[in-house]
Tab-separated table of C-alpha atoms in Angstrom:
chain	number	residue	atom	x	y	z
A	21	MET	CA	-54.761	-83.199	-4.363
A	22	LYS	CA	-55.186	-82.236	-0.721
A	23	ILE	CA	-58.369	-80.445	0.291
A	24	HIS	CA	-58.288	-78.065	3.232
A	25	SER	CA	-60.982	-76.411	5.307
A	26	LEU	CA	-60.006	-73.070	6.853
A	27	ALA	CA	-62.288	-71.274	9.291
A	28	TYR	CA	-61.869	-67.547	9.839
A	29	SER	CA	-63.615	-64.570	11.370
A	30	VAL	CA	-63.607	-61.177	9.701
A	31	LEU	CA	-65.625	-58.078	10.565
A	32	GLY	CA	-67.726	-60.055	13.030
A	33	ALA	CA	-68.739	-62.732	10.537
A	34	THR	CA	-67.547	-66.319	10.719
A	35	ALA	CA	-67.087	-68.381	7.581
A	36	THR	CA	-65.259	-71.404	6.228
A	37	ILE	CA	-63.394	-71.736	2.936
A	38	ILE	CA	-62.648	-75.060	1.326
A	39	VAL	CA	-59.434	-74.820	-0.671
A	40	SER	CA	-56.933	-77.007	-2.465
A	41	SER	CA	-53.201	-76.324	-2.605
A	42	SER	CA	-53.571	-74.722	-6.031
A	43	ASN	CA	-56.066	-72.060	-4.984
A	44	ALA	CA	-55.474	-71.630	-1.257
A	45	VAL	CA	-53.760	-68.251	-1.536
A	46	ALA	CA	-56.279	-66.922	-4.040
A	47	ALA	CA	-59.173	-67.962	-1.810
A	48	ALA	CA	-57.610	-66.315	1.231
A	49	ALA	CA	-56.346	-63.246	-0.635
A	50	ALA	CA	-59.730	-61.529	-0.770
A	51	VAL	CA	-60.122	-61.874	2.963
A	52	ILE	CA	-56.601	-60.656	3.649
A	53	ASP	CA	-56.782	-57.783	1.156
A	54	ASN	CA	-59.897	-56.436	2.874
A	55	LYS	CA	-57.864	-55.996	6.026
A	56	LYS	CA	-54.696	-54.784	4.297
A	57	ASN	CA	-56.668	-51.722	3.286
A	58	GLU	CA	-56.964	-50.896	6.998
A	59	ASN	CA	-54.125	-49.846	9.283
A	60	LYS	CA	-54.923	-52.450	11.946
A	61	PRO	CA	-54.619	-55.991	10.569
A	62	ASN	CA	-57.087	-58.430	12.112
A	63	ASN	CA	-55.597	-61.196	14.266
A	64	ASP	CA	-57.932	-63.765	12.704
A	65	VAL	CA	-56.736	-62.780	9.250
A	66	LYS	CA	-53.121	-63.037	10.420
A	67	HIS	CA	-53.807	-66.557	11.690
A	68	LEU	CA	-55.461	-67.543	8.409
A	69	ARG	CA	-52.556	-66.069	6.422
A	70	GLN	CA	-50.023	-68.047	8.458
A	71	LYS	CA	-51.996	-71.294	8.073
A	72	VAL	CA	-52.304	-70.869	4.323
A	73	ARG	CA	-48.618	-70.063	3.824
A	74	ALA	CA	-47.504	-72.866	6.144
A	75	MET	CA	-49.727	-75.233	4.175
A	76	LEU	CA	-48.064	-74.142	0.951
A	77	LEU	CA	-44.595	-74.497	2.451
A	78	ASP	CA	-45.476	-78.064	3.475
A	79	GLU	CA	-46.622	-79.027	-0.027
A	80	GLN	CA	-44.240	-77.017	-2.217
A	81	GLU	CA	-45.792	-78.232	-5.467
A	82	HIS	CA	-45.871	-74.913	-7.311
A	83	ASP	CA	-44.552	-71.373	-7.195
A	84	TYR	CA	-46.712	-69.043	-5.110
A	85	PRO	CA	-47.654	-65.372	-5.486
A	86	LEU	CA	-45.578	-62.638	-3.906
A	87	ASP	CA	-47.225	-60.562	-1.205
A	88	ASP	CA	-45.520	-57.201	-0.639
A	89	PHE	CA	-46.548	-55.453	2.582
A	90	GLY	CA	-44.237	-52.503	1.900
A	91	GLY	CA	-40.968	-51.344	3.440
A	92	SER	CA	-42.302	-51.454	7.010
A	93	PRO	CA	-44.921	-54.194	7.431
A	94	HIS	CA	-47.267	-53.844	10.394
A	95	PRO	CA	-45.791	-55.603	13.494
A	96	SER	CA	-48.773	-57.972	13.609
A	97	LEU	CA	-47.732	-59.429	10.232
A	98	PHE	CA	-44.516	-60.913	11.646
A	99	PRO	CA	-43.187	-63.480	11.267
A	100	LEU	CA	-43.642	-63.131	7.516
A	101	GLN	CA	-44.653	-66.278	5.643
A	102	LEU	CA	-43.648	-67.859	2.333
A	103	CYS	CA	-43.251	-65.285	-0.498
A	104	GLU	CA	-44.072	-62.351	1.783
A	105	GLY	CA	-42.027	-59.180	2.278
A	106	ASP	CA	-40.456	-56.807	2.984
A	107	CYS	CA	-38.058	-58.630	5.280
A	108	ASP	CA	-34.659	-57.381	6.429
A	109	VAL	CA	-33.207	-60.388	8.277
A	110	ASP	CA	-33.951	-64.128	8.451
A	111	GLU	CA	-35.601	-63.623	11.850
A	112	ASP	CA	-38.357	-61.644	10.105
A	113	CYS	CA	-39.489	-64.909	8.461
A	114	GLY	CA	-41.330	-67.931	9.837
A	115	ASP	CA	-39.870	-71.348	10.576
A	116	GLY	CA	-38.186	-72.999	7.604
A	117	LEU	CA	-37.783	-69.699	5.759
A	118	LYS	CA	-35.028	-67.164	5.182
A	119	CYS	CA	-34.968	-63.587	3.914
A	120	LYS	CA	-33.930	-63.425	0.249
A	121	GLN	CA	-31.943	-60.208	-0.213
A	122	ARG	CA	-32.407	-58.978	-3.770
A	123	ASN	CA	-31.954	-56.134	-6.223
A	124	LYS	CA	-34.680	-54.698	-8.409
A	125	GLY	CA	-35.788	-57.296	-10.938
A	126	ASP	CA	-34.105	-60.248	-9.233
A	127	LEU	CA	-36.162	-63.454	-9.238
A	128	VAL	CA	-37.553	-64.828	-5.981
A	129	PRO	CA	-37.099	-68.632	-5.775
A	130	GLY	CA	-40.406	-70.473	-5.465
A	131	CYS	CA	-42.469	-67.300	-5.930
A	132	TYR	CA	-43.903	-65.258	-8.808
A	133	GLY	CA	-45.282	-61.756	-9.205
A	134	GLU	CA	-44.237	-58.139	-9.744
A	135	LEU	CA	-40.443	-57.875	-9.447
A	136	GLY	CA	-40.079	-54.153	-10.091
A	137	SER	CA	-39.332	-53.199	-6.499
A	138	ARG	CA	-36.316	-53.995	-4.328
A	139	THR	CA	-38.489	-55.686	-1.733
A	140	ASP	CA	-36.866	-58.687	-0.031
A	141	PHE	CA	-39.058	-61.746	0.410
A	142	CYS	CA	-39.148	-64.833	2.625
A	143	VAL	CA	-38.248	-68.011	0.733
A	144	VAL	CA	-37.637	-71.645	1.631
A	145	ASP	CA	-34.450	-72.216	3.619
A	146	GLU	CA	-33.082	-75.469	2.217
A	147	SER	CA	-30.672	-75.787	5.142
A	148	TYR	CA	-33.420	-75.610	7.768
A	149	VAL	CA	-33.588	-78.600	10.099
A	150	PRO	CA	-36.791	-78.581	12.165
A	151	PRO	CA	-36.335	-79.209	15.892
A	152	LEU	CA	-37.148	-82.689	17.147
A	153	PRO	CA	-40.415	-82.986	19.094
A	154	ASP	CA	-40.159	-83.448	22.849
A	155	ILE	CA	-41.057	-86.811	24.357
A	156	ARG	CA	-44.367	-87.115	26.221
A	157	ASP	CA	-44.515	-89.939	28.742
A	158	PHE	CA	-48.080	-90.703	29.856
A	159	GLY	CA	-46.951	-93.490	32.131
A	160	SER	CA	-47.174	-97.266	31.813
A	161	THR	CA	-50.948	-97.207	31.318
A	162	PRO	CA	-51.980	-94.110	29.331
A	163	HIS	CA	-55.639	-93.112	29.512
A	164	HIS	CA	-57.648	-94.627	26.664
A	165	THR	CA	-58.299	-91.158	25.255
A	166	ARG	CA	-54.561	-90.840	24.509
A	167	PHE	CA	-54.707	-93.590	21.887
A	168	PRO	CA	-53.521	-93.801	19.221
A	169	LEU	CA	-50.334	-92.271	20.581
A	170	GLY	CA	-48.596	-89.634	18.482
A	171	ARG	CA	-44.939	-89.206	17.622
A	172	CYS	CA	-42.645	-89.364	20.657
A	173	GLU	CA	-45.532	-90.334	22.960
A	174	GLY	CA	-45.572	-93.347	25.288
A	175	ASP	CA	-45.792	-95.748	26.946
A	176	CYS	CA	-46.737	-98.036	24.068
A	177	ASP	CA	-46.709	-101.830	24.023
A	178	HIS	CA	-47.559	-102.604	20.399
A	179	ASP	CA	-47.386	-100.864	17.025
A	180	ALA	CA	-51.175	-100.737	17.095
A	181	ASP	CA	-50.909	-98.319	20.030
A	182	CYS	CA	-49.339	-95.748	17.679
A	183	ASP	CA	-50.857	-93.486	15.060
A	184	ASN	CA	-50.446	-94.091	11.317
A	185	GLY	CA	-46.845	-93.944	10.119
A	186	LEU	CA	-45.440	-94.749	13.554
A	187	PHE	CA	-44.253	-97.874	15.345
A	188	CYS	CA	-43.637	-98.704	19.001
A	189	PHE	CA	-39.917	-98.444	19.693
A	190	GLN	CA	-39.096	-101.018	22.368
A	191	ARG	CA	-36.149	-99.755	24.379
A	192	GLY	CA	-33.937	-100.448	27.344
A	193	ALA	CA	-33.465	-98.165	30.332
A	194	ASN	CA	-32.071	-94.755	29.334
A	195	GLN	CA	-31.815	-95.782	25.672
A	196	PRO	CA	-32.199	-92.735	23.387
A	197	ILE	CA	-35.417	-92.408	21.433
A	198	PRO	CA	-34.774	-91.910	17.696
A	199	GLY	CA	-36.312	-88.786	16.210
A	200	CYS	CA	-37.294	-87.378	19.614
A	201	ASN	CA	-35.866	-84.863	22.050
A	202	GLY	CA	-35.300	-85.879	25.650
A	203	ASN	CA	-34.842	-89.007	27.724
A	204	PRO	CA	-37.448	-89.913	30.358
A	205	GLY	CA	-35.072	-92.036	32.409
A	206	SER	CA	-37.776	-94.698	32.548
A	207	ARG	CA	-38.303	-97.921	30.623
A	208	SER	CA	-41.251	-96.439	28.724
A	209	ASP	CA	-41.486	-97.273	25.028
A	210	PHE	CA	-42.375	-94.552	22.539
A	211	CYS	CA	-43.978	-94.181	19.125
A	212	VAL	CA	-41.497	-93.083	16.457
A	213	PRO	CA	-41.679	-92.702	12.641
A	214	ASP	CA	-41.624	-95.921	10.604
A	215	VAL	CA	-38.489	-94.744	8.785
A	216	TYR	CA	-36.438	-95.524	11.875
A	217	LYS	CA	-37.487	-99.174	11.768
A	218	SER	CA	-35.275	-99.869	8.758
A	219	LEU	CA	-32.502	-97.574	9.988
A	220	LEU	CA	-32.296	-99.282	13.363
A	221	GLY	CA	-31.991	-102.627	11.629
A	222	ARG	CA	-28.907	-101.356	9.788
A	223	ILE	CA	-26.943	-100.230	12.847
A	224	LYS	CA	-23.667	-102.092	13.242
A	225	ASP	CA	-21.518	-101.436	16.291
A	226	TYR	CA	-17.974	-102.728	15.810
A	227	GLY	CA	-16.870	-101.487	19.225
A	228	GLY	CA	-14.531	-98.711	20.305
A	229	THR	CA	-11.750	-99.798	17.913
A	230	PRO	CA	-13.130	-101.407	14.724
A	231	ASP	CA	-10.789	-103.696	12.766
A	232	GLU	CA	-8.714	-101.866	10.184
A	233	GLU	CA	-10.280	-103.708	7.253
A	234	LEU	CA	-13.711	-102.299	8.186
A	235	TYR	CA	-12.705	-98.742	7.221
A	236	PRO	CA	-14.114	-96.597	5.783
A	237	LEU	CA	-17.227	-97.215	7.869
A	238	GLN	CA	-20.557	-97.098	6.073
A	239	TRP	CA	-23.940	-95.615	6.911
A	240	CYS	CA	-25.105	-96.552	10.444
A	241	GLU	CA	-21.758	-98.212	11.295
A	242	GLY	CA	-19.519	-97.335	14.259
A	243	ASP	CA	-17.630	-96.536	16.367
A	244	CYS	CA	-16.236	-93.599	14.409
A	245	ASP	CA	-14.146	-90.746	15.772
A	246	HIS	CA	-13.736	-88.411	12.799
């Protein structure tokens, strides 16, 4: 079970709560509810709420409680997080979420709570594809404080230069960097997720016109046109 430490500031006091995925919302709820009773939600509470809900979205081990802010949530509450409402369109929800349009009594996937209203809630968008991180090229000799390099960071020389779960992708000039956005135009090598190590080993390029007996092409095989 993951343990999380969340710092927050409410009514001039600073505190820290230590929570696990199973009680994160409950631990934060008291803090948030104190401010929901006021007409001006606190920015620190908003930040805490977003962190907690994003943490739950990342783990997705259980259903989570609904949080209904009414038909017109305060502007500071947007974007709404997992199991929060009322939303009207997908853009009302945070990254990786969509607005579940529902009728009174309809279930809310991944959430539990009072279903008597017609409130629409933000739920997980299974079709969401997160954007690839941009490359960060620190030059051929990054400062020692940059190590270990993170995802899509370079220049690396060895796998040991990269953070856990990453390896140093050795590349030629202008070769695309798997799992990253951008091309530095240099010969820098970048840290990429380990999963690409096995995928890259499976790539088979049969040229612009593969032999007929090679069709249908399989995973990581090319060149394909359709």
